[in-house]
CSV table of C-alpha atoms and ligand atoms in Angstrom, one decimal:
chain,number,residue,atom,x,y,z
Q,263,UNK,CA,252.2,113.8,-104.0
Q,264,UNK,CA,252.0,116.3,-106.7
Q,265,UNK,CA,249.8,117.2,-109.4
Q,266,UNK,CA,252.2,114.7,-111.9
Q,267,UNK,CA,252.3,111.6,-109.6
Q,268,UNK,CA,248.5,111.7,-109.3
Q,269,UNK,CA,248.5,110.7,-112.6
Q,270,UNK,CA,251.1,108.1,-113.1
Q,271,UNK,CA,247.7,105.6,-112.8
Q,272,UNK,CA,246.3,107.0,-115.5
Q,273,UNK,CA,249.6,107.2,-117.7
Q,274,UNK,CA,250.5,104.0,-117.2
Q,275,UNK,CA,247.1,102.8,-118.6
Q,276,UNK,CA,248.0,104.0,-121.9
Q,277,UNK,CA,248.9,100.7,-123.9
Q,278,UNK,CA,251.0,103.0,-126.8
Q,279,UNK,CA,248.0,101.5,-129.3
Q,280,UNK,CA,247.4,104.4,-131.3
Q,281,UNK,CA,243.3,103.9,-131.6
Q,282,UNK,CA,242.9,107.4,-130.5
Q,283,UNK,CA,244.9,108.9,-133.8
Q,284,UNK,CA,241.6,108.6,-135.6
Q,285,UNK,CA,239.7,110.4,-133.7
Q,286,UNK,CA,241.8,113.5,-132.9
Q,287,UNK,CA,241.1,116.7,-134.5
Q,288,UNK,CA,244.2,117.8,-134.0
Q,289,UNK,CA,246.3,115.2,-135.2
Q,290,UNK,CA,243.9,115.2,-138.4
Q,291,UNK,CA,244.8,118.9,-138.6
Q,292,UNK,CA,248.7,119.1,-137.8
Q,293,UNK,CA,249.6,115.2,-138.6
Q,294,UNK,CA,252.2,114.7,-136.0
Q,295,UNK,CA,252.3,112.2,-133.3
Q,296,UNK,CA,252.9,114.9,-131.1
Q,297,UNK,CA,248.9,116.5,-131.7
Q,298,UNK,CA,247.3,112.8,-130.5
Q,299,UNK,CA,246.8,111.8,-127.0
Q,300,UNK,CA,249.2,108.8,-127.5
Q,301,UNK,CA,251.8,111.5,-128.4
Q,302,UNK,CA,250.8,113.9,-125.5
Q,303,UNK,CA,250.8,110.9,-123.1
Q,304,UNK,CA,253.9,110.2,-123.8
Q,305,UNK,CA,255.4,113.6,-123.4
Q,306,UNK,CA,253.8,114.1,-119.9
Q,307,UNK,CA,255.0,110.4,-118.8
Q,308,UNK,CA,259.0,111.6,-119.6
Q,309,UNK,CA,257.4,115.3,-117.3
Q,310,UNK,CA,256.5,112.6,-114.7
Q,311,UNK,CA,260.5,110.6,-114.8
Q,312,UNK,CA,262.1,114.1,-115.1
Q,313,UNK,CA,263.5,113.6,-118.4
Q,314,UNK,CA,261.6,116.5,-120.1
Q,315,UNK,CA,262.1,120.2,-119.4
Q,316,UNK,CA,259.1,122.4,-118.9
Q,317,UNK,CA,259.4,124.0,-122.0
Q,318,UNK,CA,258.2,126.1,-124.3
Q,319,UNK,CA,257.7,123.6,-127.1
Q,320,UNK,CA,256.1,121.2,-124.3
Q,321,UNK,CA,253.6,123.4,-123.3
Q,322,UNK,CA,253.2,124.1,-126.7
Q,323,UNK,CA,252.1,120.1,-127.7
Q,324,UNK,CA,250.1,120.6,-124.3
Q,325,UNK,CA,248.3,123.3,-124.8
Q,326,UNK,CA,247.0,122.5,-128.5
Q,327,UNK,CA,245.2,120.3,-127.1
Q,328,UNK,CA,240.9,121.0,-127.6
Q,329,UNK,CA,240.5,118.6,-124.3
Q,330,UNK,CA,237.2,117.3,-126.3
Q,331,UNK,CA,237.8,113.9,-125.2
Q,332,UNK,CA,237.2,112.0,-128.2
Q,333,UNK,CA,240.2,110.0,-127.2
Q,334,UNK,CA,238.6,109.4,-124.5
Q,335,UNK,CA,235.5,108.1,-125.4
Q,336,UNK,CA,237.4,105.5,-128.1
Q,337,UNK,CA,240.3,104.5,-125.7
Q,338,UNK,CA,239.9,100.6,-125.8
Q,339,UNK,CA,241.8,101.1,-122.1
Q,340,UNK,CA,239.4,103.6,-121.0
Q,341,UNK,CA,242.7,106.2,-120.4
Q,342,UNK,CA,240.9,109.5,-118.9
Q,343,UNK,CA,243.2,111.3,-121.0
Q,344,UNK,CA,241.3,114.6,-120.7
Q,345,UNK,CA,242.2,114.0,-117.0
Q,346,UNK,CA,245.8,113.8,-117.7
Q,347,UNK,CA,246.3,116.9,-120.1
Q,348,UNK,CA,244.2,119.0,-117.7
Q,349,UNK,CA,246.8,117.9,-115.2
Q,350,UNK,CA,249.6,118.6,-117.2
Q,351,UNK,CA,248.4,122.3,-117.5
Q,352,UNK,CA,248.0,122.8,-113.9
Q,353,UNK,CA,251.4,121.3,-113.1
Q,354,UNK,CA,252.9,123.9,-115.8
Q,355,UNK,CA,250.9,126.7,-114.0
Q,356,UNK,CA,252.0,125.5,-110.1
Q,357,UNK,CA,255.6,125.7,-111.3
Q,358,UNK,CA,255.3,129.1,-113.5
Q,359,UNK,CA,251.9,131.2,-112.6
Q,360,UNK,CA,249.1,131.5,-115.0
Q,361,UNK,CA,249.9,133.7,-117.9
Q,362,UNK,CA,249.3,137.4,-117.6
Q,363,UNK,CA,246.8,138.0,-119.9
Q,364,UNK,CA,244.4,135.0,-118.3
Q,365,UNK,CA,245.0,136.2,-115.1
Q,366,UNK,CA,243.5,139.6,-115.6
Q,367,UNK,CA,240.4,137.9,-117.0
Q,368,UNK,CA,239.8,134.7,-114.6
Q,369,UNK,CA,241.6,137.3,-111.2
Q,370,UNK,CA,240.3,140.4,-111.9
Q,371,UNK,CA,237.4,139.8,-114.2
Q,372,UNK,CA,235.4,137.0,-113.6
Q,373,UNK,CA,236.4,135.8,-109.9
Q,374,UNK,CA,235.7,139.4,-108.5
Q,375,UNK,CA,232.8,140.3,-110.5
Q,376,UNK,CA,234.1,143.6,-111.9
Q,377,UNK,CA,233.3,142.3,-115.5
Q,378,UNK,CA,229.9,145.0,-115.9
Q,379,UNK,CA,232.6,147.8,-115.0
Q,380,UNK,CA,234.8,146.6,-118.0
Q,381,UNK,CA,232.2,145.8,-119.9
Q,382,UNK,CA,231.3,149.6,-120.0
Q,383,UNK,CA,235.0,150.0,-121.3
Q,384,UNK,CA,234.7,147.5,-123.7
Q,385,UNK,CA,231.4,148.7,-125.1
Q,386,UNK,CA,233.2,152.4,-125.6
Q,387,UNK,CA,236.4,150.6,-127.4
Q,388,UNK,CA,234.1,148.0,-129.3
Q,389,UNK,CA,233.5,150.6,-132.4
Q,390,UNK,CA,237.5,151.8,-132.7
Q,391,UNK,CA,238.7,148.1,-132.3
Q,392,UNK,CA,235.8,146.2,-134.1
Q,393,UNK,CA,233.9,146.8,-137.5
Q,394,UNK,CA,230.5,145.7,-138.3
Q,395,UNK,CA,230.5,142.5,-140.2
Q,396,UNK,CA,226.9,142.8,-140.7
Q,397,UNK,CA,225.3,139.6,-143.2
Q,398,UNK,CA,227.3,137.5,-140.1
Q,399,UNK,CA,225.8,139.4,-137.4
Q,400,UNK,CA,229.0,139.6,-135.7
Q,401,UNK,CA,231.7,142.4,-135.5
Q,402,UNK,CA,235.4,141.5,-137.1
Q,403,UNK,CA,238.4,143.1,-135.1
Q,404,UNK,CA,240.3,145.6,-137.1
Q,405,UNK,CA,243.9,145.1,-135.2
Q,406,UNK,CA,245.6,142.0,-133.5
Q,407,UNK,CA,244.5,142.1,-130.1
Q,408,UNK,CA,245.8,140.1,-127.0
Q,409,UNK,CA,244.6,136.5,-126.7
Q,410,UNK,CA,242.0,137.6,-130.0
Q,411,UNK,CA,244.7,138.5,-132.9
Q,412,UNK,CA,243.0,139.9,-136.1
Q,413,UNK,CA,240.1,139.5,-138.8
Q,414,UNK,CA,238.3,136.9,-136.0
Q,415,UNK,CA,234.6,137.4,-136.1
Q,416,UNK,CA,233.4,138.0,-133.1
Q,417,UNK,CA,230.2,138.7,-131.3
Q,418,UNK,CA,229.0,142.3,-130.0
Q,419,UNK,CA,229.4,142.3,-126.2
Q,420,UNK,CA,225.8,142.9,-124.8
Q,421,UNK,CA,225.2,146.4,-123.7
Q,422,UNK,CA,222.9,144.9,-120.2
Q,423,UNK,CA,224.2,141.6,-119.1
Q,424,UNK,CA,221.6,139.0,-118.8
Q,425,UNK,CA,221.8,138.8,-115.0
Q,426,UNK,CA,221.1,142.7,-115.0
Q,427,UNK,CA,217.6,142.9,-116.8
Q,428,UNK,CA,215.2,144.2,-114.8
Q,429,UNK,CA,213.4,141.2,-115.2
Q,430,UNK,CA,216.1,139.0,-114.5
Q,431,UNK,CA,216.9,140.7,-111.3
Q,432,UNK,CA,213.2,140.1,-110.4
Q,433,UNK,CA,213.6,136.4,-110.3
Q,434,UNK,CA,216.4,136.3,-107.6
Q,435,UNK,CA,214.5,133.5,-105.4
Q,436,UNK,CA,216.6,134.6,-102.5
Q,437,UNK,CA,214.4,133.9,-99.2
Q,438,UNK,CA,211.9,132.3,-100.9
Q,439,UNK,CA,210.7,129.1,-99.2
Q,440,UNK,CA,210.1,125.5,-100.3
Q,441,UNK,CA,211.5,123.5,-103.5
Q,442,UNK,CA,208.0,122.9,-105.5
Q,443,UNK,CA,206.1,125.3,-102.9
Q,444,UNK,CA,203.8,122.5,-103.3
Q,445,UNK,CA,202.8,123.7,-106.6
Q,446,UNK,CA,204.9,123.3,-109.5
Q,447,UNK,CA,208.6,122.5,-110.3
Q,448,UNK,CA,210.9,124.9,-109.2
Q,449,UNK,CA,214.0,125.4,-111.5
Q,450,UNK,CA,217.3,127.5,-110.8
Q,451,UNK,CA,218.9,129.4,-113.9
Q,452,UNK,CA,222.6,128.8,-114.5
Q,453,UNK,CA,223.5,132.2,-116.9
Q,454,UNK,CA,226.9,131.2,-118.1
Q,455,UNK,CA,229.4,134.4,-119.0
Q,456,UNK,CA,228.7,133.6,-122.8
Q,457,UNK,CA,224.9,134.1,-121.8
Q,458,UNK,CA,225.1,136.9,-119.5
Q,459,UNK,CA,227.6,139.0,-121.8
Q,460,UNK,CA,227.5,138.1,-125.2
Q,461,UNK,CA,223.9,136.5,-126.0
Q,462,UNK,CA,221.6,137.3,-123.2
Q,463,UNK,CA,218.9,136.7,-126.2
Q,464,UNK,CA,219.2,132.9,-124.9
Q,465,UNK,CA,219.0,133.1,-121.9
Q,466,UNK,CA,215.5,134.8,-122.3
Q,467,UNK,CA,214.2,132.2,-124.8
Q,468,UNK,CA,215.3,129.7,-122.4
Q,469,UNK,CA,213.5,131.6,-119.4
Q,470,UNK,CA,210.5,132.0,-121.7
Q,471,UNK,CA,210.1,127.7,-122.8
Q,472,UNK,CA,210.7,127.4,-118.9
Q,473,UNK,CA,207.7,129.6,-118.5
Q,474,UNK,CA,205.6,127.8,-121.0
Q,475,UNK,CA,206.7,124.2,-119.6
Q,476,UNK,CA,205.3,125.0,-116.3
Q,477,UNK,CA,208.0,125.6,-114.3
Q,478,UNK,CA,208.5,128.3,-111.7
Q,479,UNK,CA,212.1,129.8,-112.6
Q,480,UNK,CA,214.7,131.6,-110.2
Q,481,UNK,CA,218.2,133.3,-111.2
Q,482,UNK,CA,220.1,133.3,-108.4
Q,483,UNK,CA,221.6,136.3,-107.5
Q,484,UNK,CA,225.4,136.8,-107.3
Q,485,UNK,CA,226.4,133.8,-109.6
Q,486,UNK,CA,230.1,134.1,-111.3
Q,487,UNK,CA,231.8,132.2,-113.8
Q,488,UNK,CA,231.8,128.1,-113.8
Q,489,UNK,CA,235.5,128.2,-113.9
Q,490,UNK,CA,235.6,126.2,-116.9
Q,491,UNK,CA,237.9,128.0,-118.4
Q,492,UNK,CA,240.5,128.7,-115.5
Q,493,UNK,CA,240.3,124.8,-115.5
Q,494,UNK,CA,241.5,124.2,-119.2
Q,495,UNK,CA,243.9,127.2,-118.7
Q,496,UNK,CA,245.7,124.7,-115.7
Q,497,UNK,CA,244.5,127.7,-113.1
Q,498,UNK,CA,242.8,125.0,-110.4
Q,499,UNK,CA,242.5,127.7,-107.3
Q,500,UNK,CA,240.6,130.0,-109.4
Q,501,UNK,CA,238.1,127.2,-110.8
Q,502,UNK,CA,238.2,125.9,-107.1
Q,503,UNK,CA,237.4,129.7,-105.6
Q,504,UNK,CA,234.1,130.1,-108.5
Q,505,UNK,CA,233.1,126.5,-107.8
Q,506,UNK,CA,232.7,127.4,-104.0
Q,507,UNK,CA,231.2,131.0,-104.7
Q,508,UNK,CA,228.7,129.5,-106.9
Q,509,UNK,CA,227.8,126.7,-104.8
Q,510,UNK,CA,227.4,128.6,-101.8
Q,511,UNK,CA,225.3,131.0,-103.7
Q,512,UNK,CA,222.9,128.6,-104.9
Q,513,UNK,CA,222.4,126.8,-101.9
Q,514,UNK,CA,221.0,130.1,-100.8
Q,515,UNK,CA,217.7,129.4,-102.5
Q,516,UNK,CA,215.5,126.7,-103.2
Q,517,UNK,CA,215.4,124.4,-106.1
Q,518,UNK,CA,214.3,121.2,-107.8
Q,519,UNK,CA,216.4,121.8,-110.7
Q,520,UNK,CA,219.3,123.5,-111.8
Q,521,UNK,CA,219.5,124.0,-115.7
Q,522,UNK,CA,221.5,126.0,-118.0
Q,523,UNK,CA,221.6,126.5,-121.6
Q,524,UNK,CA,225.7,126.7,-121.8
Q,525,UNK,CA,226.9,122.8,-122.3
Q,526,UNK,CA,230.3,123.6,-120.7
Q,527,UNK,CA,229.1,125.0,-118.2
Q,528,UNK,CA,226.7,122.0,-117.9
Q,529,UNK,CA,230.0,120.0,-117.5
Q,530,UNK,CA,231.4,122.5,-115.5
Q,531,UNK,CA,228.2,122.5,-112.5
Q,532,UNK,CA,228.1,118.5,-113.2
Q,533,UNK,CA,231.7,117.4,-112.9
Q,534,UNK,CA,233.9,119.9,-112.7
Q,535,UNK,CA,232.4,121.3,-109.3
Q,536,UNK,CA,232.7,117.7,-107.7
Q,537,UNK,CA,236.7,117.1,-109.2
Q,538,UNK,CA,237.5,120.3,-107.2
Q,539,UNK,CA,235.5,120.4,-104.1
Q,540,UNK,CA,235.2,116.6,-103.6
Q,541,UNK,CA,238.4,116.5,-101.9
Q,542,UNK,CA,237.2,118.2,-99.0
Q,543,UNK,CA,235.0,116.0,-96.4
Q,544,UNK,CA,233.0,119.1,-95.6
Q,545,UNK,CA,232.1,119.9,-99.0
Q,546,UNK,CA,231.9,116.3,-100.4
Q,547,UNK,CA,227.8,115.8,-99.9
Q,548,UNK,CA,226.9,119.6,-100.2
Q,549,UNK,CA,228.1,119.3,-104.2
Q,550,UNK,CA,227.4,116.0,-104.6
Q,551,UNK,CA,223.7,116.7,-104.0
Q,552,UNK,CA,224.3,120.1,-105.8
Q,553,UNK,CA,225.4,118.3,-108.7
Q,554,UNK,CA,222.9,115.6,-108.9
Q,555,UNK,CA,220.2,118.4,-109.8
Q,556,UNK,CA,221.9,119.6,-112.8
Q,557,UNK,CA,220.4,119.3,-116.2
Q,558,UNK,CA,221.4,120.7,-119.2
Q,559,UNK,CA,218.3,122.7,-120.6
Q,560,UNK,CA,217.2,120.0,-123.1
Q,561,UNK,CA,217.7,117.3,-121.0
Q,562,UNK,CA,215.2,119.0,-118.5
Q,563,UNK,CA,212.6,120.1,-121.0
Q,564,UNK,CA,212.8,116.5,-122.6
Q,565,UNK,CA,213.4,114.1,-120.1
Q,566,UNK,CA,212.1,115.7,-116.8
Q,567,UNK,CA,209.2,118.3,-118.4
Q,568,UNK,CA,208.0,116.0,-121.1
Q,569,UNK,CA,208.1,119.4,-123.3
Q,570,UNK,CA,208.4,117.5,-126.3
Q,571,UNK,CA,206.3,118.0,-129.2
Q,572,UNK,CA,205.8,122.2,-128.5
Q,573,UNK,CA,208.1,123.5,-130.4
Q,574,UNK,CA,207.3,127.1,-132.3
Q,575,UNK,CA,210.1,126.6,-134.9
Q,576,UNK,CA,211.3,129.3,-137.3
Q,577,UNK,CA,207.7,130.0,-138.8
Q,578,UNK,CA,209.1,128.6,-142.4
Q,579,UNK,CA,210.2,125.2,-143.8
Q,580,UNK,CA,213.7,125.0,-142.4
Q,581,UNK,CA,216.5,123.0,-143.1
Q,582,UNK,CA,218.3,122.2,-139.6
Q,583,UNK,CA,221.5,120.4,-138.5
Q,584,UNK,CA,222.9,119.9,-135.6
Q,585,UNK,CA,226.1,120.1,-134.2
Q,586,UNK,CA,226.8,118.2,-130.9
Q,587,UNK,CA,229.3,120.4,-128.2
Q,588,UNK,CA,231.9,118.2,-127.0
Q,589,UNK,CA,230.7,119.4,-123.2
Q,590,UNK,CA,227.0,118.0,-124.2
Q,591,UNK,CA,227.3,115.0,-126.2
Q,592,UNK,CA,230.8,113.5,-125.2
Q,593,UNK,CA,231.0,114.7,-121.5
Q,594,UNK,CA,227.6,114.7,-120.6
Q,595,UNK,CA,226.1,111.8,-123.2
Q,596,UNK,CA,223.2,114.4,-124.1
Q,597,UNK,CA,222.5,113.6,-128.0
Q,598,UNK,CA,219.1,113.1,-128.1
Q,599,UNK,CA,217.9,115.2,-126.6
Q,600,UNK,CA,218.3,118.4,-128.6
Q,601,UNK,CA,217.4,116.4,-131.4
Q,602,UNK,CA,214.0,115.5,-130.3
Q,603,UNK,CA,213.3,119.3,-129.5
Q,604,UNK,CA,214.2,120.0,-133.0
Q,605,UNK,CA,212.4,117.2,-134.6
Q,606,UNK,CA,209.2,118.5,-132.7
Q,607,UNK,CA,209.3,122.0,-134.4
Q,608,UNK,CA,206.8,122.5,-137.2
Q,609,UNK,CA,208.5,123.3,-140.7
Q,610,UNK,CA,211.7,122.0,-139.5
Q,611,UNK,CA,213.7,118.5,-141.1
Q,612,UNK,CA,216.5,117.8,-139.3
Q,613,UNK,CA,219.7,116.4,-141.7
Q,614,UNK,CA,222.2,115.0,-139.8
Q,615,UNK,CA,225.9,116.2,-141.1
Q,616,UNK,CA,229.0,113.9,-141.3
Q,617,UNK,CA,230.6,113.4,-137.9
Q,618,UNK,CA,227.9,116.1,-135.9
Q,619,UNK,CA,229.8,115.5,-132.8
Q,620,UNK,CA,233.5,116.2,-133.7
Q,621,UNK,CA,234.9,118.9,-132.2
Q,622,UNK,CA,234.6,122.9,-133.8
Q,623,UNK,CA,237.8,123.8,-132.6
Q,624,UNK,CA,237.1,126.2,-129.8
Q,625,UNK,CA,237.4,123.5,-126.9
Q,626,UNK,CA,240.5,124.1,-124.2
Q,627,UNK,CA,241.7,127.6,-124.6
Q,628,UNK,CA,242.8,126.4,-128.6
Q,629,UNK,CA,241.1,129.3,-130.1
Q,630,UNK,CA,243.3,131.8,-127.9
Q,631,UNK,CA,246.5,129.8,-127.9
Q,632,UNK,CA,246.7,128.8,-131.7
Q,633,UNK,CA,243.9,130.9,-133.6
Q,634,UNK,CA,244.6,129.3,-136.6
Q,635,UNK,CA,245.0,125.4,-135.5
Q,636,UNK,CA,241.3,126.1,-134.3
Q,637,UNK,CA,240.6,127.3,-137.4
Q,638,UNK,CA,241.4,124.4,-139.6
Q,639,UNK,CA,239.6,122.2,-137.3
Q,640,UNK,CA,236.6,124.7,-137.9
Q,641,UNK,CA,237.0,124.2,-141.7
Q,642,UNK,CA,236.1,120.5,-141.4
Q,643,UNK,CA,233.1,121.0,-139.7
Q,644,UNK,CA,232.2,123.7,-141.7
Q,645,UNK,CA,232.9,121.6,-144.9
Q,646,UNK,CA,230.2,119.4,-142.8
Q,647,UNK,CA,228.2,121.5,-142.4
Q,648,UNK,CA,227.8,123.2,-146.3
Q,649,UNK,CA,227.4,119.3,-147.2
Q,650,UNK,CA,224.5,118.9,-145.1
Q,651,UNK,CA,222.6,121.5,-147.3
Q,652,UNK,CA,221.3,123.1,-144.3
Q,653,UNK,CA,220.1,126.5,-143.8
Q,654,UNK,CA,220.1,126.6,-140.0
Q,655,UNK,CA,223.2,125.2,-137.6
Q,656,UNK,CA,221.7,124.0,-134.4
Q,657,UNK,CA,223.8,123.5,-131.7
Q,658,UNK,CA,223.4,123.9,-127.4
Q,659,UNK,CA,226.7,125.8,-126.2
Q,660,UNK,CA,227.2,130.1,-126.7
Q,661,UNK,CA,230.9,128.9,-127.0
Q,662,UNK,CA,231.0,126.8,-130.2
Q,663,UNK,CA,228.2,129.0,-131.8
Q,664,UNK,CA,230.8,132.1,-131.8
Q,665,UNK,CA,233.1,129.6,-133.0
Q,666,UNK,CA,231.2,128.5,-135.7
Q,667,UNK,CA,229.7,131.5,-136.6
Q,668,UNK,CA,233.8,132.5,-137.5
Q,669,UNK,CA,234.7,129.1,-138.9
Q,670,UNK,CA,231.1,129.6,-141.1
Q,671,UNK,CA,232.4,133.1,-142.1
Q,672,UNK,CA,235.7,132.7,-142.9
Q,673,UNK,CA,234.9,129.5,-145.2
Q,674,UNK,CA,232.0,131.1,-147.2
Q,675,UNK,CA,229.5,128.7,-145.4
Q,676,UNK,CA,225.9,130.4,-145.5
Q,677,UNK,CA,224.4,128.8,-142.9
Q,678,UNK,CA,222.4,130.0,-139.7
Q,679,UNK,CA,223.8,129.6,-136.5
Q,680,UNK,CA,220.9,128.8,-133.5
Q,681,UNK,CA,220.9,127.7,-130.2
Q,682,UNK,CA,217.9,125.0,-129.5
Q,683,UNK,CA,216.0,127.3,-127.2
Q,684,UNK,CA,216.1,130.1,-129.8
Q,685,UNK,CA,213.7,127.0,-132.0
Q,686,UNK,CA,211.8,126.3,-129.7
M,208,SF4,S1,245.2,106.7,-125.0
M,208,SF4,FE1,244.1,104.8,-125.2
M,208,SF4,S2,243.7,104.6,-127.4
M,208,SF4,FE2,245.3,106.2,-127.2
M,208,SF4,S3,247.2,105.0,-127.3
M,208,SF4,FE3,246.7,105.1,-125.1
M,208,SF4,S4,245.6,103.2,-124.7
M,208,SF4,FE4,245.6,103.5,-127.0
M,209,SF4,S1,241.3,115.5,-126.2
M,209,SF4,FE1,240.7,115.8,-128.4
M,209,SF4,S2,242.4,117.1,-129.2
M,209,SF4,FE2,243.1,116.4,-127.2
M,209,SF4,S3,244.3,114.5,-127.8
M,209,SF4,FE3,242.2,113.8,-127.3
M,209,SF4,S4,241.2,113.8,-129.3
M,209,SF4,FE4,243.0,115.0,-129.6
């Protein structure tokens, strides 16, 4: 059967009832049957009969898709049609390749871990391609770049990864016995490429509230990308070839836990591992137990640590929303947590903003194949978030806070953006 005909199930769920137009962020920002998942299912049914072409104007309707599922979630028929536009990539990438440009990242970047030696490059080139945008903390590029275009605000790649501090590197965990070692939790560290390459500052605040929860920490050595985004992109041998990699190299040490501060790639370790190794009788029960310790960060500090009620907070009376990824609260059904760590720092009142869990834009590969579709559906939440009257923008995924950070500068929004462990 191919990738298509595995889905004719899920298709022919689809009742035609239209419930999902009011939820889609893309139909809200486009207004055209084709940008809802009524629209989308229908054009990947008449894929399935033969009747449509793979064209570019298909792939198109496809592919601006966000994939945040909040069709999903208010399907009366319970249609997974994140399932089916996922497929509907991967079937366009069996028949044609995956584009160039993402094949030199997920190939040659991410897969084979040459990203530090690039990253050198790119740290040169940052100054002549990028200008300081400095009240944003971010750097704006000067020229339209591939897969980036111009004026997008964007954040300064990290001169040391994450996973290269020194003391990073010193909590490798290889070869150390035992789970608890009898003594306390033991927790593994999921770094994330948004973490380990663009805000390593969060993965040490998240290393330091392990630390004061109680919890002995280890960062496994060797971990790549989730392969997250080779999923969205339709590339499933490249997500397939990181899922085992990362597996393999986690099962190397010992754990209770496995958290990570990165939401998607909480979906990715959760779900996404299981969709493409599950197939495999061999591999079935190694991820399925892999999986089952996964936890994004507040989840583990909340619901598993009992952390809170210790939160440091910004040292000031704050004003704080927050802003729920689609990867947490949708995929993962993690709201209240974050929340609660919020609530519990001193200083800090929490004001919810109009629909906190709608999506900023970023999700599926949007933000790289139609900049500026992402960037209307930025200006709603950013609209949401300038009505909240809040001074900080809370939120639990390095992907939507780049995204937001752009959408909040672009709009004239002066708001923060924070991660939750950089609260707490
Ligand atoms: S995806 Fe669900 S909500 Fe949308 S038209 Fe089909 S059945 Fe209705
Ligand atoms: S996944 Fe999101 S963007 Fe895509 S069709 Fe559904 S609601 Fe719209």
């Amino acid at each position: 059967m191919n990738t298509l005909e595995l889905l004719k199930e899920e298709i022919e769920k689809c009742v035609r009832c239209g419930t999902c137009r009011s939820v889609c962020p893309t139909l809200k920002a486009i207004g055209r049957e084709t940008a809802c998942a009524r629209g989308r299912i229908t054009l990947v049914e008449h894929r399935l009969k033969g009747s449509l072409e793979l064209s570019g104007n298909y792939l198109r309707h496809i592919k601006e898709c966000t994939l945040c599922g909040a069709c999903k979630s208010n399907c009366p028929n319970g249609v997974d049609t994140v399932r089916i536009f996922a497929g509907a990539r991967a079937e366009a990438v069996e028949k044609e390749g995956v584009p160039y440009a993402a094949s030199v990242v997920f190939k040659n970047l991410l897969e084979s871990n040459r990203l530090p030696w690039a990253l050198k490059l790119a740290n040169r080139l940052q100054g002549v391609l990028f200008r300081d945008a400095v009240a944003s903390s971010g750097l704006l590029s000067r020229f339209p770049l591939p897969l980036i275009g111009s004026g997008r605000l964007l954040p300064p790649i990290a001169k040391t990864p994450f996973l290269e501090l020194p003391n990073v590197k010193a909590l490798s965990g290889h070869g150390r016995p035992g789970g608890a070692l009898g003594k306390a939790v033991r927790v593994a560290f999921y770094a994330g490429c948004g973490v380990n390459y663009l805000m390593p500052e969060i993965g040490t605040a998240s290393l330091d509230v392990l630390k004061r929860a109680g919890v002995e920490v280890v960062v496994p050595v060797g971990q790549v990308c989730c392969g997250m985004p080779a999923y969205a992109m339709g590339d499933r041998a490249t997500a397939r070839a990181m899922a085992l990699k990362n597996l393999d190299i986690f099962e190397s040490c010992n754990f209770d836990f496995v958290t990570t501060a990165c939401a998607t790639c909480g979906h990715g370790l959760k779900s996404l591992f299981k969709d493409m190794l599950g197939d495999d009788p061999e591999l079935k029960s190694r991820v399925e137990a892999f999986s089952k310790k996964v936890r994004d960060i507040s989840e583990l500090l909340v619901n598993e640590l009992g952390f809170k009620g210790k939160g440091r907070g910004p040292g000031h009376e704050t004003k704080v929303t927050y802003h729920d990824p689609c990867h947490l609260g949708r995929a993962q059904g993690v709201r209240e947590e974050p929340r609660a760590l919020i609530a519990s720092c001193p200083g800090v009142s929490l004001e919810e903003m109009k629909n906190p869990c709608s999506c900023c834009g970023l999700g599926g590969g949007l933000s790289l194949v139609n900049y500026e579709l992402s960037m209307e559906i930025a200006k709603r939440k950013a609209e949401n978030i300038r009505s909240s009257g809040a001074d900080v923008v809370v939120t639990a995924c390095p992907g939507c806070m780049v995204h937001l950070r752009d959408g909040l500068h672009r709009f004239g929004v002066n708001a923060k953006v924070a991660h939750v462990v950089e609260l707490l």
